[in-house]
Amino acid sequence: MKVAIIGQGYVGLTISAFAGEFFEIVGFDSNFKIIDQLNEGISHIEGVDSATLQKWIKAGRYLATNRGSDIVDVDLVVIAVPTPLTEDRKPDLGFIEAACKTIGENVKRPVLIINESTSFPGTLRNYIKPAIEKYSPSPIAHLYAISPERVDPGRGDFNQKNTPRLFAGLTPEASAKTREFYSKFCDQLVEVSSPEVAEAAKLFENTFRQVNIALVNEFAQIAHSLGISVYETLDAANTKPYGFMKFTPSAGVGGHCIPVDPTYLAAIAEDHGAPATFIRRANEVNLEMSEYIVRRVVEDNGGNLQGKSVLVVGVAYKPNVADVRETAAELVIEHLRRKGAVVSWHDDVVGNWKGESSAPLDGADIAVVVTKHDGVDEKKILASAPYVFDTTGKVKGAKGL
Ligand SMILES: NC(=O)c1ccc[n+]([C@@H]2O[C@H](COP(=O)([O-])OP(=O)(O)OC[C@H]3O[C@@H](n4cnc5c(N)ncnc54)[C@H](O)[C@@H]3O)[C@@H](O)[C@H]2O)c1
């Protein structure tokens, strides 16, 4: 069976690596640089081994491409393209639309089309199917299904195989074929009664995290004002064996999912006249964390950062990945610069970002730890500046939340 995977990023390439054992994969991407790298057997995604990719290429089971002609004869298509927010923080289905155009214009016989991109309930039924039909030169009876992706890049314990996978087809035949596809490389499949339930479940999973992270971030501020340790208090609460789940405070939330998906849920809720006040406020609390942190740093440093050299340690949105999408570090840096600080950043996992390169981990007046990669030595962080503010709770001996 030949499978086209549209989008070869975190989600699409991860699926390609797992599915490559059973299927011939055409990795379709619009980025030439990524295509060239992938065809040379070089993975650009943490968790996807270049050796695995090379194995599939050697066996003739993997090709990266941006040519529509390479997907004409596929049996199945997976959509794994970005679903970001527009400038005014509304759902942006532009990449989905472009993927539908590629599929509609090139796939000439009936196939199963599975969407893995995260979007609001109704996207498969009311958006993807009509868009593909619009771009198909003649009517084709494709099957449609959704299986929201749950991959957590950089994570060792859970992967495509052992993470239960939700799915639903628009028809029973689509559901059956979707089960058949994923059962090759996924241990547990969970079928739900409609694509809308699967789409909503994915959004709710990440909204749950966004809201709980906001709650703990607010609590960190309360604990500080009360003069108690937020970490000790959380550990104490966490001794309760039921009804509590521990989240830890941070400079905010980043990545392509947690700061974005709840806004998709809020947008569709409001379109239907339902309130999403809690979700909206959680997003604001997390965004405001960067300002709070800079305020604390200013207070501890004589009320003034003018001309002081500040090193932000870790700009990736989470440890051990190079992903800087929606990273909280961006807002922290912005607030520090507004206060007149001379800001540089250290993150050798990221390397280059926004035209700047990772600076050495030393010689600053102030260091603010936003993300602590495992490979960064705690002692070196503490020695990098006379004052170190740690937002991660991992640098013992530093000031912190
Ligand atoms: N990254 C995650 O951890 C994660 C987890 C679960 C779900 N998701 C969801 O999966 C989807 C994909 O996310 P991602 O992290 O893989 O994104 P990504 O940015 O890592 O990868 C997307 C890829 O799609 C390509 N692309 C964009 N438009 C295209 C088009 N029209 N045709 C072909 N290729 C195109 C890009 O060049 C890029 O390589 C999103 O909806 C996201 O919310 C992501």
Coordinates of C-alpha atoms and ligand atoms in Angstrom, one line a residue:
M1 CA 0.0 0.0 0.0
K2 CA 1.3 3.5 -0.9
V3 CA 0.6 6.2 1.6
A4 CA 1.1 10.0 1.0
I5 CA 1.7 12.0 4.1
I6 CA 1.2 15.7 3.4
G7 CA 3.5 17.7 5.7
Q8 CA 6.8 16.2 6.9
G9 CA 7.2 18.1 10.2
Y10 CA 6.9 16.9 13.7
V11 CA 3.7 14.9 13.1
G12 CA 4.1 13.9 9.4
L13 CA 7.7 12.7 9.7
T14 CA 7.1 10.8 12.9
I15 CA 4.2 8.9 11.2
S16 CA 6.4 8.3 8.2
A17 CA 9.1 6.7 10.3
F18 CA 6.6 4.4 12.1
A19 CA 4.5 3.6 9.0
G20 CA 7.5 3.0 6.8
E21 CA 7.9 -0.4 8.2
F22 CA 4.6 -1.5 6.7
F23 CA 3.9 0.9 3.8
E24 CA 5.5 2.7 0.9
I25 CA 5.6 6.3 2.1
V26 CA 5.5 9.4 -0.1
G27 CA 6.4 12.3 2.2
F28 CA 4.9 15.4 0.5
D29 CA 6.1 18.8 1.8
S30 CA 6.2 22.3 0.4
N31 CA 9.6 23.1 1.8
F32 CA 12.4 22.3 -0.6
K33 CA 15.1 22.3 2.0
I34 CA 13.3 19.7 4.1
I35 CA 12.7 17.6 1.0
D36 CA 16.4 17.6 0.0
Q37 CA 17.5 16.8 3.6
L38 CA 15.0 14.0 4.0
N39 CA 16.0 12.4 0.6
E40 CA 19.6 12.4 1.9
G41 CA 18.3 10.5 4.9
I42 CA 18.7 13.4 7.4
S43 CA 15.9 13.8 9.9
H44 CA 15.1 17.3 11.1
I45 CA 12.8 16.1 13.9
E46 CA 13.8 15.0 17.4
G47 CA 12.6 11.5 18.0
V48 CA 12.9 10.5 14.3
D49 CA 16.2 8.7 13.8
S50 CA 18.1 9.4 10.6
A51 CA 19.1 5.8 10.5
T52 CA 15.4 4.7 10.3
L53 CA 14.8 7.1 7.5
Q54 CA 17.9 5.8 5.6
K55 CA 16.6 2.2 6.1
W56 CA 13.3 3.1 4.4
I57 CA 15.0 5.0 1.6
K58 CA 17.4 2.1 0.9
A59 CA 14.4 -0.3 0.9
G60 CA 12.6 2.0 -1.6
R61 CA 9.9 2.7 0.9
Y62 CA 10.4 6.4 1.4
L63 CA 10.5 9.4 -0.9
A64 CA 10.2 13.1 0.0
T65 CA 8.7 15.2 -2.7
N66 CA 6.7 18.3 -3.6
R67 CA 5.6 16.9 -7.0
G68 CA 1.9 16.3 -7.3
S69 CA 2.6 13.5 -9.8
D70 CA 4.2 11.5 -7.0
I71 CA 0.9 11.1 -5.2
V72 CA -1.4 10.3 -8.1
D73 CA -1.4 6.6 -7.4
V74 CA -1.5 6.5 -3.6
D75 CA -4.0 4.4 -1.7
L76 CA -4.2 6.5 1.4
V77 CA -3.5 10.2 2.3
V78 CA -2.6 11.6 5.8
I79 CA -2.8 15.3 6.3
A80 CA -0.3 16.6 8.8
V81 CA 0.1 20.4 8.1
P82 CA 0.2 23.3 10.5
T83 CA -3.0 24.8 12.0
P84 CA -1.7 28.0 13.5
L85 CA -3.5 31.2 14.5
T86 CA -3.8 34.3 12.3
E87 CA -2.2 37.6 13.4
D88 CA -5.5 38.4 15.3
R89 CA -5.4 35.0 17.0
K90 CA -8.1 33.3 15.0
P91 CA -7.9 29.7 13.6
D92 CA -5.9 29.7 10.4
L93 CA -6.9 26.9 8.0
G94 CA -4.8 28.2 5.2
F95 CA -2.3 25.2 5.3
I96 CA -5.2 22.7 5.4
E97 CA -6.8 24.5 2.4
A98 CA -3.5 24.2 0.5
A99 CA -3.2 20.5 1.4
C100 CA -6.8 19.9 0.2
K101 CA -5.8 21.6 -3.1
T102 CA -2.8 19.3 -3.5
I103 CA -5.0 16.2 -2.8
G104 CA -7.9 17.4 -5.0
E105 CA -5.8 18.3 -8.0
N106 CA -3.6 15.2 -7.9
V107 CA -5.3 12.1 -6.4
K108 CA -7.4 10.7 -9.2
R109 CA -9.0 7.6 -7.7
P110 CA -11.0 7.0 -4.5
V111 CA -8.7 6.8 -1.4
L112 CA -9.0 7.1 2.3
I113 CA -8.0 10.6 3.5
I114 CA -7.2 10.9 7.2
N115 CA -6.7 14.3 8.9
E116 CA -4.2 14.3 11.7
S117 CA -3.9 18.1 12.0
T118 CA -5.5 19.6 15.0
S119 CA -8.6 21.7 14.3
F120 CA -12.1 22.5 15.6
P121 CA -15.0 20.1 15.5
G122 CA -16.6 20.0 12.0
T123 CA -13.3 20.6 10.2
L124 CA -13.3 17.2 8.5
R125 CA -17.0 17.2 7.5
N126 CA -17.5 20.9 6.7
Y127 CA -14.1 22.0 5.5
I128 CA -11.8 19.3 4.3
K129 CA -14.3 17.2 2.4
P130 CA -15.9 20.1 0.6
A131 CA -12.4 21.7 -0.2
I132 CA -11.0 18.4 -1.7
E133 CA -14.2 18.1 -3.7
K134 CA -13.9 21.7 -4.9
Y135 CA -10.4 21.1 -6.2
S136 CA -11.0 17.7 -7.8
P137 CA -11.5 18.1 -11.5
S138 CA -14.2 15.4 -11.4
P139 CA -16.2 13.9 -8.5
I140 CA -14.4 11.1 -6.6
A141 CA -15.9 9.2 -3.8
H142 CA -13.1 9.4 -1.3
L143 CA -13.4 8.1 2.3
Y144 CA -12.7 10.6 5.1
A145 CA -11.6 10.1 8.7
I146 CA -9.9 12.0 11.5
S147 CA -7.3 10.7 13.9
P148 CA -5.9 13.6 15.9
E149 CA -2.2 13.3 16.6
R150 CA -1.0 13.1 20.2
V151 CA 2.8 12.9 19.6
D152 CA 4.9 14.7 22.2
P153 CA 8.3 15.4 20.4
G154 CA 11.3 14.5 22.5
R155 CA 9.4 12.2 24.8
G156 CA 10.9 8.7 25.4
D157 CA 8.2 6.8 27.2
F158 CA 5.2 7.4 24.9
N159 CA 5.3 7.2 21.1
Q160 CA 3.1 6.3 18.1
K161 CA 3.0 2.7 19.2
N162 CA 2.0 2.9 22.8
T163 CA -0.1 6.1 22.8
P164 CA -3.8 5.2 22.4
R165 CA -5.1 6.7 19.1
L166 CA -8.5 8.2 18.7
F167 CA -10.3 8.0 15.4
A168 CA -13.6 8.3 13.6
G169 CA -14.6 8.1 10.0
L170 CA -17.3 10.0 8.2
T171 CA -18.7 6.6 7.2
P172 CA -18.4 3.1 8.7
E173 CA -16.2 2.1 5.8
A174 CA -13.9 5.0 6.5
S175 CA -13.7 4.0 10.1
A176 CA -12.9 0.4 9.3
K177 CA -10.1 1.3 6.9
T178 CA -8.7 3.8 9.3
R179 CA -8.5 1.1 12.0
E180 CA -6.8 -1.2 9.6
F181 CA -4.2 1.4 8.7
Y182 CA -3.2 2.4 12.3
S183 CA -3.5 -1.1 13.8
K184 CA -0.2 -1.9 11.9
F185 CA 1.8 0.4 14.1
C186 CA -0.4 1.4 17.0
D187 CA -1.3 -0.9 19.9
Q188 CA -4.5 0.7 21.0
L189 CA -7.2 2.3 18.8
V190 CA -10.1 4.1 20.3
E191 CA -13.0 4.6 17.9
V192 CA -15.5 7.4 18.8
S193 CA -19.0 7.9 17.4
S194 CA -18.2 10.9 15.1
P195 CA -15.3 12.9 13.7
E196 CA -16.5 15.9 15.8
V197 CA -16.0 14.0 19.1
A198 CA -12.4 13.1 18.0
E199 CA -11.7 16.7 17.0
A200 CA -13.2 18.1 20.2
A201 CA -11.4 15.5 22.4
K202 CA -8.0 16.6 21.0
L203 CA -8.8 20.3 21.7
F204 CA -10.0 19.5 25.1
E205 CA -6.9 17.5 26.0
N206 CA -4.7 20.5 25.3
T207 CA -7.2 23.0 26.8
F208 CA -7.1 20.9 30.1
R209 CA -3.3 21.5 30.1
Q210 CA -3.5 25.2 29.2
V211 CA -6.0 25.8 32.0
N212 CA -4.1 23.8 34.6
I213 CA -0.8 25.5 33.7
A214 CA -2.5 28.9 34.1
L215 CA -3.9 27.8 37.5
V216 CA -0.5 26.8 38.7
N217 CA 1.1 30.0 37.3
E218 CA -1.5 32.1 39.1
F219 CA -0.9 30.0 42.3
A220 CA 2.9 30.6 42.0
Q221 CA 2.2 34.4 42.2
I222 CA -0.2 33.8 45.2
A223 CA 2.4 31.6 47.0
H224 CA 5.1 34.2 46.5
S225 CA 2.9 37.0 47.9
L226 CA 2.2 34.8 50.9
G227 CA 5.9 34.1 51.4
I228 CA 5.6 30.3 50.9
S229 CA 7.3 28.0 48.5
V230 CA 5.1 27.1 45.5
Y231 CA 7.1 23.9 44.9
E232 CA 6.8 22.7 48.5
T233 CA 3.1 23.5 48.5
L234 CA 2.6 21.6 45.2
D235 CA 4.5 18.6 46.5
A236 CA 2.4 18.6 49.6
A237 CA -0.8 18.7 47.6
N238 CA 0.5 16.0 45.4
T239 CA 0.6 13.5 48.4
K240 CA -3.2 13.2 48.0
P241 CA -3.6 10.0 46.1
Y242 CA -6.7 11.0 44.2
G243 CA -8.4 14.0 42.7
F244 CA -5.2 16.0 42.2
M245 CA -2.7 16.2 39.3
K246 CA 0.5 18.2 39.7
F247 CA 1.4 20.9 37.2
T248 CA 4.4 23.1 37.7
P249 CA 4.8 26.8 37.1
S250 CA 6.7 28.2 34.2
A251 CA 7.3 31.3 32.1
G252 CA 4.3 30.4 30.1
V253 CA 3.3 27.9 27.5
G254 CA 4.8 27.4 24.1
G255 CA 4.9 25.1 21.1
H256 CA 2.4 24.5 18.3
C257 CA -0.3 23.0 20.5
I258 CA -1.0 24.3 24.0
P259 CA -1.1 28.0 23.3
V260 CA -3.0 27.5 20.0
D261 CA -5.5 24.6 20.4
P262 CA -7.6 26.1 23.2
T263 CA -8.1 29.2 21.0
Y264 CA -9.5 26.9 18.3
L265 CA -12.0 25.5 20.9
A266 CA -12.9 29.0 22.2
A267 CA -13.4 30.3 18.6
I268 CA -15.8 27.5 17.7
A269 CA -17.6 27.8 21.1
E270 CA -18.2 31.5 20.5
D271 CA -19.3 30.9 17.0
H272 CA -22.0 28.7 18.5
G273 CA -22.9 31.2 21.2
A274 CA -21.3 29.2 24.0
P275 CA -19.0 31.0 26.6
A276 CA -15.3 30.2 26.6
T277 CA -14.3 32.7 29.3
F278 CA -12.3 30.3 31.3
I279 CA -10.3 29.2 28.3
R280 CA -9.7 32.8 27.2
R281 CA -8.6 33.8 30.7
A282 CA -6.2 30.9 31.0
N283 CA -4.5 31.9 27.8
E284 CA -4.1 35.5 29.2
V285 CA -2.7 34.3 32.5
N286 CA -0.1 32.2 30.8
L287 CA 0.8 35.1 28.4
E288 CA 1.1 37.5 31.4
M289 CA 3.6 35.2 33.2
S290 CA 6.5 36.7 31.2
E291 CA 5.7 40.2 32.5
Y292 CA 5.4 38.9 36.1
I293 CA 8.8 37.3 35.9
V294 CA 10.5 40.4 34.5
R295 CA 8.8 42.4 37.3
R296 CA 10.3 40.1 39.9
V297 CA 13.7 40.4 38.3
V298 CA 13.4 44.2 38.3
E299 CA 12.4 44.2 42.0
D300 CA 15.3 42.0 43.0
N301 CA 17.8 44.3 41.0
G302 CA 17.2 47.7 42.5
G303 CA 14.1 48.5 40.5
N304 CA 16.1 49.1 37.3
L305 CA 17.5 47.0 34.5
Q306 CA 18.7 49.9 32.3
G307 CA 22.0 48.9 30.6
K308 CA 22.3 45.6 32.5
S309 CA 23.4 42.5 30.6
V310 CA 20.7 39.8 30.9
L311 CA 21.2 36.3 29.6
V312 CA 18.1 34.3 28.9
V313 CA 19.0 30.6 29.4
G314 CA 16.9 28.3 27.1
V315 CA 14.7 29.7 24.4
A316 CA 13.2 26.5 23.1
Y317 CA 9.6 26.1 24.3
K318 CA 10.4 23.0 26.3
P319 CA 13.5 21.0 27.3
N320 CA 15.6 19.0 24.8
V321 CA 13.9 20.2 21.6
A322 CA 15.0 22.9 19.2
D323 CA 11.4 24.1 18.6
V324 CA 10.9 27.8 19.4
R325 CA 7.3 28.2 18.1
E326 CA 5.3 30.4 20.5
T327 CA 8.1 30.1 23.1
A328 CA 7.6 32.0 26.3
A329 CA 11.2 33.2 26.0
E330 CA 10.1 35.6 23.2
L331 CA 7.9 37.6 25.6
V332 CA 10.4 37.4 28.4
I333 CA 13.1 38.9 26.1
E334 CA 10.6 41.5 24.9
H335 CA 9.7 42.7 28.4
L336 CA 13.4 42.7 29.5
R337 CA 14.3 44.9 26.5
R338 CA 11.5 47.2 27.3
K339 CA 13.1 47.7 30.7
G340 CA 16.3 48.8 29.0
A341 CA 18.2 45.5 29.6
V342 CA 20.8 44.4 27.0
V343 CA 19.6 40.9 26.3
S344 CA 21.3 37.9 24.8
W345 CA 20.3 34.3 25.0
H346 CA 22.0 30.9 25.5
D347 CA 20.5 27.8 23.9
D348 CA 22.9 25.5 22.0
V349 CA 20.0 23.1 21.1
V350 CA 18.3 26.0 19.2
G351 CA 21.6 27.5 17.9
N352 CA 20.2 30.3 15.8
W353 CA 16.9 32.2 16.2
K354 CA 15.5 35.4 14.8
G355 CA 18.9 36.4 13.3
E356 CA 20.7 35.9 16.6
S357 CA 23.0 33.1 17.7
S358 CA 23.3 31.4 21.1
A359 CA 25.6 33.4 23.4
P360 CA 28.2 31.8 25.8
L361 CA 26.8 30.8 29.2
D362 CA 28.7 33.3 31.2
G363 CA 29.6 36.9 31.9
A364 CA 26.1 38.4 32.4
D365 CA 24.8 40.7 35.2
I366 CA 21.6 38.7 35.4
A367 CA 20.5 35.3 34.1
V368 CA 16.9 34.2 33.6
V369 CA 16.3 30.5 33.0
V370 CA 13.3 30.0 30.8
T371 CA 14.0 26.4 29.6
K372 CA 16.5 24.0 31.1
H373 CA 17.7 21.4 28.6
D374 CA 19.1 18.2 30.3
G375 CA 22.6 18.8 28.8
V376 CA 23.0 22.3 30.4
D377 CA 25.0 22.1 33.6
E378 CA 23.2 23.6 36.6
K379 CA 26.5 24.8 38.1
K380 CA 27.4 26.6 34.9
I381 CA 24.0 28.4 35.0
L382 CA 24.6 29.5 38.6
A383 CA 28.1 30.7 37.7
S384 CA 26.9 32.6 34.6
A385 CA 25.7 35.7 36.5
P386 CA 25.8 37.0 40.1
Y387 CA 21.9 36.9 40.1
V388 CA 20.1 34.0 38.5
F389 CA 16.3 33.8 38.3
D390 CA 15.0 30.3 37.5
T391 CA 11.5 29.9 36.1
T392 CA 11.8 26.1 35.8
G393 CA 12.3 25.0 39.4
K394 CA 15.3 22.9 38.3
V395 CA 18.3 25.2 39.2
K396 CA 18.8 24.7 43.0
G397 CA 20.2 27.8 44.6
A398 CA 18.8 30.3 42.1
K399 CA 16.0 32.8 42.9
G400 CA 12.8 31.6 41.4
L401 CA 9.0 31.4 41.3
Ligands
LIG1 N1 4.1 19.1 17.1 C1 3.4 18.5 17.9 O1 3.8 18.1 19.0 C2 2.0 18.1 17.5 C3 1.3 17.2 18.3 C4 0.0 16.9 18.0 C5 -0.6 17.5 17.0 N2 0.0 18.4 16.2 C6 -0.7 19.0 15.1 O2 -0.3 18.4 13.9 C7 -0.3 19.4 12.8 C8 1.1 19.5 12.2 O3 2.0 20.0 13.2 P1 3.6 19.8 13.1 O4 4.1 20.1 14.5 O5 3.9 18.5 12.5 O6 3.9 21.0 12.2 P2 5.4 21.3 11.5 O7 5.4 22.7 11.2 O8 6.4 20.6 12.3 O9 5.3 20.5 10.1 C9 4.4 20.8 9.1 C10 5.0 20.6 7.8 O10 4.0 20.8 6.8 C11 4.7 21.4 5.7 N3 3.6 22.1 4.9 C12 3.0 23.2 5.2 N4 2.0 23.5 4.2 C13 2.1 22.4 3.4 C14 1.4 22.1 2.2 N5 0.4 22.8 1.8 N6 1.7 20.9 1.6 C15 2.7 20.2 2.0 N7 3.4 20.4 3.1 C16 3.1 21.5 3.8 C17 5.7 22.4 6.3 O11 6.7 22.7 5.4 C18 6.2 21.5 7.5 O12 7.3 20.7 7.1 C19 -0.8 20.7 13.5 O13 -2.2 20.7 13.3 C20 -0.5 20.5 14.9 O14 -1.4 21.2 15.8 C21 1.3 18.7 16.5

